[in-house]
Phi, psi and omega in degrees: 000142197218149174224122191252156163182126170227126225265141151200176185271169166308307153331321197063030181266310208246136221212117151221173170202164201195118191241162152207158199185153173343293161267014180176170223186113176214167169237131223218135188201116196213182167217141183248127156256112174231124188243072195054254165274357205255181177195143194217105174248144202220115161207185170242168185201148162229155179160205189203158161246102192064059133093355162267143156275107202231187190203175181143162182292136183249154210213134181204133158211135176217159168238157198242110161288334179190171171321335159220072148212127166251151153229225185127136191241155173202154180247149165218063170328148152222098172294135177247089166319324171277299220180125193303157150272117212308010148307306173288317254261319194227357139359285189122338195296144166245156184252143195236004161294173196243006168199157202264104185238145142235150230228083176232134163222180210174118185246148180222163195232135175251156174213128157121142169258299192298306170246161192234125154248167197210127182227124166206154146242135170249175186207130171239119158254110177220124160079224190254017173238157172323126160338101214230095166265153218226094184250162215219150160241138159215158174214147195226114180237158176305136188259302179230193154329255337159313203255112178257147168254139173235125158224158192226198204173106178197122186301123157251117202267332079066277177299314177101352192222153189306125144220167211239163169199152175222149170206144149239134228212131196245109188258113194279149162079353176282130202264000000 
């Protein structure tokens, strides 16, 4: 279960969010540059994971290749300055990086104005375990006015298995 809420100003220059989820929690505080196709947002975020706190920059750039094709990448380092997140934190493992960091970026191809399909691979680097690219499907269609359905699909190779996520996301004043 996941609860979400994301923010921007009138302008639509200033950008936040507040997630929450089982194991973790951030809050995102950014500025959005959109510049004819490119678009660009630069912030910071804090929050935890597993009982660590962490912190770090959040990074998103896209280009609008055409009236429904996009692509966009984004980096979101997060240093946990006190302590690993207990999964690692007691592992038995010892981590041999000099600083306790995990590492996820992530490029996607958008197709579509009306229903959205999303093609992305991702990279997860965390902590002391191996890279784990993660490439993903999606697709997102109008529900109401207002209410879109997303449902995904994205191999965790790592893992061996399939995950899944269905959602829904409600923009109020969205045509």
């Amino acid at each position: 279960m996941t609860a979400s809420a994301d923010f921007s100003s009138c302008t639509k220059r200033t950008y936040a969010q507040l997630m929450l989820q089982p194991q973790q929690a951030w809050a995102i505080l950014a500025r959005n540059i959109n510049t004819g196709p490119f678009s660009f947002t630069l912030g910071g975020t804090v929050g935890h994971f597993q009982g660590a706190p962490y912190t770090g920059p959040y990074i998103v750039a896209g280009v609008r290749l055409g009236e429904s094709v996009s692509v966009d990448g984004m980096y979101w380092p997060a240093w946990f300055p006190f302590w690993e997140p207990s999964d690692w934190r007691y592992d038995n493992r010892p981590n041999n990086e000099r600083i306790n960091i995990g590492q996820f970026g992530l490029f996607g191809l958008n197709i579509g104005k009306t229903y959205t399909l999303r093609v992305s691979i991702a990279g997860l680097d965390f902590l002391n375990d191996p890279t784990n690219w993660l490439p993903g499907a999606a697709l997102t269609i109008p529900v109401a006015n207002e209410l879109n359905l997303t449902a995904s699909v994205t191999r965790n190779r790592n893992g061996h298995k399939d995950m899944f996520y269905m959602g829904m996301s409600w923009k109020p004043g969205a045509k």
